Short mmCIF file of C-alpha atoms in Angstrom, two decimals:
data_model
loop_
_atom_site.label_atom_id
_atom_site.label_comp_id
_atom_site.label_asym_id
_atom_site.label_seq_id
_atom_site.Cartn_x
_atom_site.Cartn_y
_atom_site.Cartn_z
CA MET N 1 -41.70 44.12 69.17
CA THR N 2 -43.28 44.12 65.76
CA LEU N 3 -41.92 42.15 62.87
CA THR N 4 -41.82 43.88 59.54
CA ALA N 5 -41.95 41.85 56.39
CA ASP N 6 -39.16 42.24 53.91
CA THR N 7 -40.71 44.15 51.10
CA ARG N 8 -37.69 43.83 48.83
CA THR N 9 -38.55 42.18 45.57
CA THR N 10 -36.14 39.90 43.80
CA ARG N 11 -35.26 41.02 40.33
CA ARG N 12 -35.37 38.43 37.62
CA ARG N 13 -32.25 38.08 35.55
CA PRO N 14 -32.90 38.73 31.91
CA SER N 15 -33.00 35.52 29.90
CA PRO N 16 -30.19 35.21 27.39
CA ALA N 17 -31.17 36.16 23.92
CA ARG N 18 -31.89 33.24 21.68
CA PRO N 19 -29.40 32.78 18.88
CA SER N 20 -30.58 33.97 15.57
CA THR N 21 -31.78 31.55 12.93
CA LEU N 22 -28.66 32.18 10.85
CA ARG N 23 -26.38 31.36 13.76
CA ARG N 24 -28.22 28.16 14.58
CA THR N 25 -28.08 27.11 10.96
CA TRP N 26 -24.32 27.75 10.86
CA ARG N 27 -23.78 25.70 14.01
CA THR N 28 -25.61 22.81 12.38
CA LEU N 29 -23.92 23.00 9.01
CA SER N 30 -20.40 24.12 10.00
CA PRO N 31 -19.05 20.56 10.57
CA TYR N 32 -20.16 19.63 7.06
CA ALA N 33 -18.60 22.80 5.67
CA TYR N 34 -15.25 21.91 7.24
CA VAL N 35 -15.13 18.44 5.65
CA ALA N 36 -16.71 19.50 2.36
CA PRO N 37 -13.38 20.34 0.60
CA PHE N 38 -12.07 16.82 1.18
CA PHE N 39 -15.22 15.12 -0.08
CA THR N 40 -15.38 17.49 -3.04
CA LEU N 41 -11.82 16.63 -4.11
CA PHE N 42 -12.40 12.93 -3.39
CA THR N 43 -15.54 12.92 -5.54
CA ALA N 44 -13.85 14.77 -8.39
CA PHE N 45 -10.53 12.90 -8.44
CA GLY N 46 -11.36 9.61 -6.73
CA LEU N 47 -14.96 8.49 -6.91
CA PHE N 48 -15.84 9.86 -10.33
CA PRO N 49 -12.83 8.29 -12.15
CA LEU N 50 -13.57 4.99 -10.40
CA LEU N 51 -17.22 4.95 -11.48
CA TYR N 52 -16.43 6.24 -14.97
CA THR N 53 -13.82 3.50 -15.41
CA ALA N 54 -16.47 0.93 -14.50
CA TYR N 55 -18.77 2.54 -17.07
CA VAL N 56 -16.12 2.50 -19.81
CA SER N 57 -15.26 -1.15 -19.06
CA LEU N 58 -18.72 -2.11 -20.34
CA TYR N 59 -18.09 -0.60 -23.79
CA ARG N 60 -15.77 -1.11 -26.70
CA VAL N 61 -13.73 2.11 -26.79
CA GLU N 62 -10.68 2.77 -28.93
CA LEU N 63 -8.09 5.42 -28.17
CA GLN N 64 -8.29 6.87 -31.68
CA THR N 65 -12.09 7.36 -31.44
CA PRO N 66 -12.97 7.77 -27.76
CA GLY N 67 -16.40 9.18 -28.60
CA ASP N 68 -17.45 6.05 -30.52
CA MET N 69 -18.59 3.68 -27.76
CA GLN N 70 -20.18 0.30 -28.51
CA TRP N 71 -21.97 -1.61 -25.77
CA ARG N 72 -20.29 -4.90 -24.85
CA GLY N 73 -21.60 -5.58 -21.36
CA LEU N 74 -19.27 -8.03 -19.68
CA GLY N 75 -17.55 -8.80 -22.98
CA ASN N 76 -14.31 -7.08 -21.94
CA TYR N 77 -14.17 -9.17 -18.78
CA THR N 78 -14.87 -12.45 -20.57
CA ALA N 79 -12.20 -11.55 -23.14
CA LEU N 80 -9.70 -11.17 -20.29
CA LEU N 81 -10.54 -14.62 -18.97
CA GLY N 82 -9.75 -16.07 -22.38
CA ASP N 83 -6.49 -14.16 -22.84
CA GLU N 84 -3.43 -16.17 -21.81
CA PHE N 85 -1.38 -13.02 -21.35
CA PHE N 86 -3.83 -11.85 -18.68
CA TRP N 87 -3.25 -15.02 -16.68
CA THR N 88 0.48 -14.70 -17.25
CA SER N 89 0.48 -11.13 -15.91
CA LEU N 90 -1.69 -12.18 -12.97
CA ARG N 91 0.70 -15.00 -12.13
CA ASN N 92 3.71 -12.70 -12.52
CA THR N 93 2.08 -10.14 -10.25
CA PHE N 94 1.58 -12.79 -7.57
CA THR N 95 5.10 -14.18 -7.92
CA ILE N 96 6.82 -10.81 -7.89
CA GLY N 97 4.59 -9.76 -4.99
CA VAL N 98 5.71 -12.73 -2.91
CA LEU N 99 9.37 -12.36 -3.89
CA SER N 100 9.34 -8.69 -2.92
CA THR N 101 6.95 -8.59 0.05
CA VAL N 102 8.24 -11.50 2.17
CA PRO N 103 11.99 -10.62 2.16
CA GLN N 104 11.16 -6.94 2.43
CA LEU N 105 9.07 -7.28 5.59
CA VAL N 106 11.40 -9.83 7.20
CA MET N 107 14.42 -7.59 6.64
CA ALA N 108 12.48 -4.53 7.82
CA LEU N 109 11.51 -6.34 11.00
CA GLY N 110 15.13 -7.31 11.70
CA LEU N 111 16.44 -3.80 11.03
CA ALA N 112 13.77 -2.26 13.25
CA HIS N 113 14.70 -4.68 16.05
CA LEU N 114 18.34 -3.59 15.80
CA LEU N 115 17.48 0.11 15.73
CA ASN N 116 15.19 -0.31 18.72
CA HIS N 117 18.18 -1.02 20.97
CA ARG N 118 20.75 1.51 22.06
CA LEU N 119 23.06 2.03 19.15
CA ARG N 120 25.56 4.72 18.33
CA GLY N 121 24.45 6.93 15.50
CA ARG N 122 20.83 5.79 15.64
CA THR N 123 19.60 9.05 14.13
CA PHE N 124 21.96 8.66 11.18
CA PHE N 125 20.85 5.08 10.50
CA ARG N 126 17.18 5.99 10.80
CA THR N 127 17.64 8.79 8.30
CA ALA N 128 19.63 6.55 5.97
CA MET N 129 16.73 4.08 5.99
CA LEU N 130 14.59 6.56 4.07
CA LEU N 131 17.15 7.36 1.37
CA PRO N 132 16.10 4.48 -0.94
CA TYR N 133 12.45 5.47 -0.50
CA ALA N 134 13.28 9.06 -1.45
CA THR N 135 15.15 7.94 -4.57
CA SER N 136 13.31 8.23 -7.86
CA VAL N 137 11.88 5.00 -9.27
CA ALA N 138 13.44 5.76 -12.65
CA ALA N 139 16.90 6.38 -11.21
CA ALA N 140 16.84 3.28 -9.00
CA THR N 141 15.57 1.01 -11.79
CA LEU N 142 18.14 2.24 -14.31
CA VAL N 143 20.96 1.62 -11.83
CA PHE N 144 19.70 -1.89 -11.06
CA ALA N 145 19.33 -2.60 -14.79
CA GLN N 146 23.05 -1.86 -15.15
CA LEU N 147 23.89 -4.02 -12.14
CA TYR N 148 21.98 -6.94 -13.63
CA GLY N 149 23.57 -6.60 -17.08
CA ARG N 150 24.38 -9.94 -18.66
CA ASP N 151 27.88 -9.17 -19.98
CA PHE N 152 29.16 -6.28 -17.89
CA GLY N 153 26.86 -6.28 -14.87
CA LEU N 154 28.34 -6.18 -11.38
CA VAL N 155 26.07 -8.98 -10.13
CA ASN N 156 27.29 -11.45 -12.77
CA HIS N 157 30.87 -10.36 -12.10
CA VAL N 158 30.48 -11.22 -8.41
CA LEU N 159 28.83 -14.53 -9.30
CA GLY N 160 31.73 -15.31 -11.62
CA LEU N 161 34.16 -14.88 -8.74
CA VAL N 162 32.56 -17.83 -6.96
CA GLY N 163 32.37 -19.97 -10.10
CA ILE N 164 28.75 -19.33 -11.16
CA ASP N 165 28.03 -18.83 -14.84
CA PRO N 166 26.55 -15.48 -15.97
CA VAL N 167 22.78 -15.20 -15.59
CA ASP N 168 20.61 -13.51 -18.21
CA TRP N 169 18.56 -11.43 -15.77
CA GLN N 170 16.36 -9.85 -18.46
CA THR N 171 15.42 -13.02 -20.34
CA GLY N 172 14.99 -15.76 -17.76
CA THR N 173 11.59 -15.94 -16.09
CA LEU N 174 12.61 -16.48 -12.48
CA ALA N 175 15.82 -14.44 -12.85
CA SER N 176 14.00 -11.39 -14.23
CA GLN N 177 11.34 -11.60 -11.54
CA ILE N 178 14.01 -11.78 -8.84
CA ALA N 179 15.75 -8.75 -10.37
CA VAL N 180 12.55 -6.69 -10.43
CA SER N 181 11.67 -7.80 -6.90
CA SER N 182 15.09 -6.76 -5.61
CA ILE N 183 14.40 -3.19 -6.75
CA VAL N 184 11.16 -3.14 -4.75
CA VAL N 185 12.91 -4.66 -1.73
CA TRP N 186 15.68 -2.06 -1.86
CA ARG N 187 13.25 0.88 -2.09
CA TRP N 188 10.71 -0.12 0.56
CA THR N 189 12.60 -2.04 3.24
CA GLY N 190 13.73 1.08 5.11
CA TYR N 191 10.26 2.61 4.97
CA ASN N 192 8.67 -0.46 6.55
CA ALA N 193 11.53 -0.70 9.07
CA LEU N 194 10.67 2.76 10.41
CA ILE N 195 7.01 1.76 10.68
CA TYR N 196 8.00 -1.33 12.68
CA LEU N 197 10.34 0.78 14.81
CA ALA N 198 7.49 3.14 15.71
CA GLY N 199 5.37 0.13 16.63
CA MET N 200 8.12 -1.37 18.80
CA GLN N 201 8.56 1.87 20.70
CA SER N 202 4.85 1.87 21.57
CA ILE N 203 5.12 -1.52 23.33
CA PRO N 204 5.26 -0.98 27.13
CA HIS N 205 8.77 -1.50 28.49
CA GLU N 206 7.29 -3.22 31.57
CA LEU N 207 6.50 -6.27 29.44
CA TYR N 208 10.19 -6.69 28.59
CA GLU N 209 11.17 -6.24 32.22
CA ALA N 210 8.66 -8.88 33.33
CA ALA N 211 9.89 -11.29 30.64
CA GLU N 212 13.50 -10.67 31.67
CA MET N 213 12.68 -11.37 35.32
CA ASP N 214 11.12 -14.66 34.23
CA GLY N 215 14.39 -15.61 32.57
CA ALA N 216 13.36 -15.06 28.96
CA SER N 217 16.19 -14.58 26.51
CA ARG N 218 16.32 -11.89 23.84
CA TRP N 219 14.91 -14.30 21.26
CA ARG N 220 12.03 -15.33 23.54
CA GLN N 221 11.28 -11.69 24.26
CA PHE N 222 11.22 -11.00 20.53
CA PHE N 223 8.84 -13.87 19.71
CA HIS N 224 6.58 -13.61 22.77
CA VAL N 225 6.52 -9.85 23.42
CA THR N 226 7.61 -7.93 20.33
CA LEU N 227 5.79 -9.90 17.64
CA PRO N 228 2.41 -10.04 19.47
CA GLY N 229 2.67 -6.31 20.12
CA LEU N 230 3.42 -5.65 16.45
CA ARG N 231 0.58 -7.79 15.13
CA PRO N 232 -1.63 -4.88 13.96
CA THR N 233 1.38 -3.12 12.43
CA ILE N 234 2.48 -6.27 10.61
CA LEU N 235 -1.01 -6.76 9.19
CA PHE N 236 -1.02 -3.15 8.03
CA THR N 237 2.33 -3.46 6.25
CA VAL N 238 1.28 -6.75 4.64
CA VAL N 239 -1.86 -5.13 3.22
CA VAL N 240 -0.04 -2.01 2.01
CA SER N 241 2.77 -4.06 0.46
CA THR N 242 0.27 -6.34 -1.25
CA ILE N 243 -1.58 -3.35 -2.69
CA GLY N 244 1.72 -1.93 -3.92
CA ALA N 245 2.64 -5.27 -5.52
CA THR N 246 -0.74 -5.39 -7.29
CA GLN N 247 -0.16 -1.91 -8.71
CA LEU N 248 3.52 -2.48 -9.58
CA PHE N 249 4.33 -0.59 -12.77
CA GLY N 250 7.43 1.60 -12.80
CA GLU N 251 10.07 -0.99 -11.91
CA PRO N 252 9.15 -3.63 -14.54
CA LEU N 253 8.54 -0.95 -17.18
CA LEU N 254 11.95 0.69 -16.81
CA PHE N 255 13.92 -2.49 -16.16
CA GLU N 256 14.09 -3.23 -19.89
CA GLY N 257 12.01 -0.40 -21.32
CA SER N 258 9.30 -2.67 -22.73
CA VAL N 259 5.57 -2.63 -21.89
CA SER N 260 5.38 -6.34 -22.69
CA GLY N 261 7.51 -7.21 -19.65
CA GLY N 262 10.24 -9.04 -21.52
CA ILE N 263 10.43 -10.94 -24.76
CA SER N 264 8.05 -13.64 -23.50
CA HIS N 265 6.07 -11.51 -21.01
CA GLN N 266 8.04 -13.20 -18.24
CA TYR N 267 7.74 -10.29 -15.80
CA GLN N 268 4.75 -8.39 -17.15
CA THR N 269 2.52 -7.33 -14.24
CA LEU N 270 -1.14 -6.36 -14.30
CA GLY N 271 -0.13 -2.69 -14.39
CA LEU N 272 2.02 -3.25 -17.48
CA TYR N 273 -0.68 -5.38 -19.09
CA MET N 274 -3.25 -2.62 -18.56
CA TYR N 275 -0.88 -0.03 -20.04
CA GLU N 276 -0.17 -2.26 -23.04
CA GLN N 277 -3.86 -2.81 -23.76
CA GLY N 278 -4.81 0.86 -23.35
CA TRP N 279 -1.87 2.73 -24.86
CA GLY N 280 -0.19 0.01 -26.89
CA PHE N 281 -3.18 -1.63 -28.57
CA PHE N 282 -5.55 1.35 -27.97
CA HIS N 283 -8.25 -0.79 -26.32
CA LEU N 284 -9.45 1.61 -23.62
CA GLY N 285 -12.47 -0.50 -22.72
CA ARG N 286 -10.36 -3.56 -22.01
CA ALA N 287 -7.83 -1.45 -20.09
CA ALA N 288 -10.68 -0.15 -17.91
CA ALA N 289 -11.77 -3.74 -17.26
CA ILE N 290 -8.22 -4.64 -16.17
CA ALA N 291 -8.20 -1.63 -13.84
CA TRP N 292 -11.39 -2.85 -12.21
CA VAL N 293 -10.01 -6.36 -11.86
CA MET N 294 -7.03 -4.88 -10.01
CA PHE N 295 -9.40 -2.86 -7.83
CA LEU N 296 -11.41 -5.97 -6.95
CA LEU N 297 -8.22 -7.84 -6.07
CA ILE N 298 -7.23 -5.04 -3.69
CA VAL N 299 -10.71 -5.10 -2.12
CA LEU N 300 -10.35 -8.88 -1.69
CA VAL N 301 -7.00 -8.44 0.07
CA ILE N 302 -8.46 -5.82 2.42
CA GLY N 303 -11.45 -8.06 3.13
CA VAL N 304 -9.24 -11.03 3.99
CA ASN N 305 -7.20 -8.82 6.30
CA ALA N 306 -10.37 -7.59 8.02
CA VAL N 307 -11.60 -11.16 8.56
CA ILE N 308 -8.23 -12.24 10.01
CA GLY N 309 -8.18 -9.20 12.30
CA ARG N 310 -11.71 -9.87 13.58
CA ARG N 311 -10.99 -13.53 14.30
CA ARG N 312 -7.87 -12.70 16.28
CA THR N 313 -9.73 -10.01 18.18
CA ARG N 314 -12.46 -12.49 19.09
CA LYS N 315 -9.90 -15.07 20.25
CA GLU N 316 -8.13 -12.49 22.43
CA THR N 317 -11.47 -11.33 23.87
CA ALA N 318 -12.49 -14.92 24.61
CA ARG N 319 -9.28 -15.44 26.56
#
């Protein structure tokens, strides 16, 4: 028996055609093309105004003659340090920020804790939480200005029922700051409550079950399970609320209708002070310097938050 060799030859499969140069270039550049619209808009409406404001803050520029720019260097910043009204507005911004941020976040946390449990009409209450946030700043401030009226305001009427003398909410320093802060608290409490509610619903339910099996009460579960789980969310809301307090403008402006923040600047914030310098006294260079001071304060707040977050992360990792 003779063996015959298999004379069949294997055919080579044709190699796939190499993509053209144009196609390879598109594959390389397409990710940048997709994100280009965002960076274009950010450069035009975010980065350029920021850098141009820094440029203007180094010059003496008047609103009547914006083309006549005189070099001052850091003169606008040193003038701010010597202006008592700048320090007054900075102090007012801090005070109003504390009076509005602390009660706002505490109330939002309590409301979110209530809404996190089974409650009839939860959808209605969650929707109602956003109604103050959806209300116009002008409408809300005008209503609160009427409520805090000295002679015919509802707040003084209620205080009179319990034997308290009428309070001049638009003249007193602490009283006016409390009145302005209450507007901020009313508008933003529901918004932060929904953020906390979303954070609470992301906490694993097994942690509550384990705590309940160990005999932990509702309060212990809140302090030892809910709050640690909400730590990143709380830090986020603190930063956002602090930024909002630094930029506070509409509420104090419309509360009495004066850019000076009261007869003695008792509730003038940095936003109002910047507006007064730029469009009241026509000093655009100094207004630009105030804007950059506000920007640096916001950067400082974000930096402090980042340091706190890193330290807590390191402690948790070490454990």
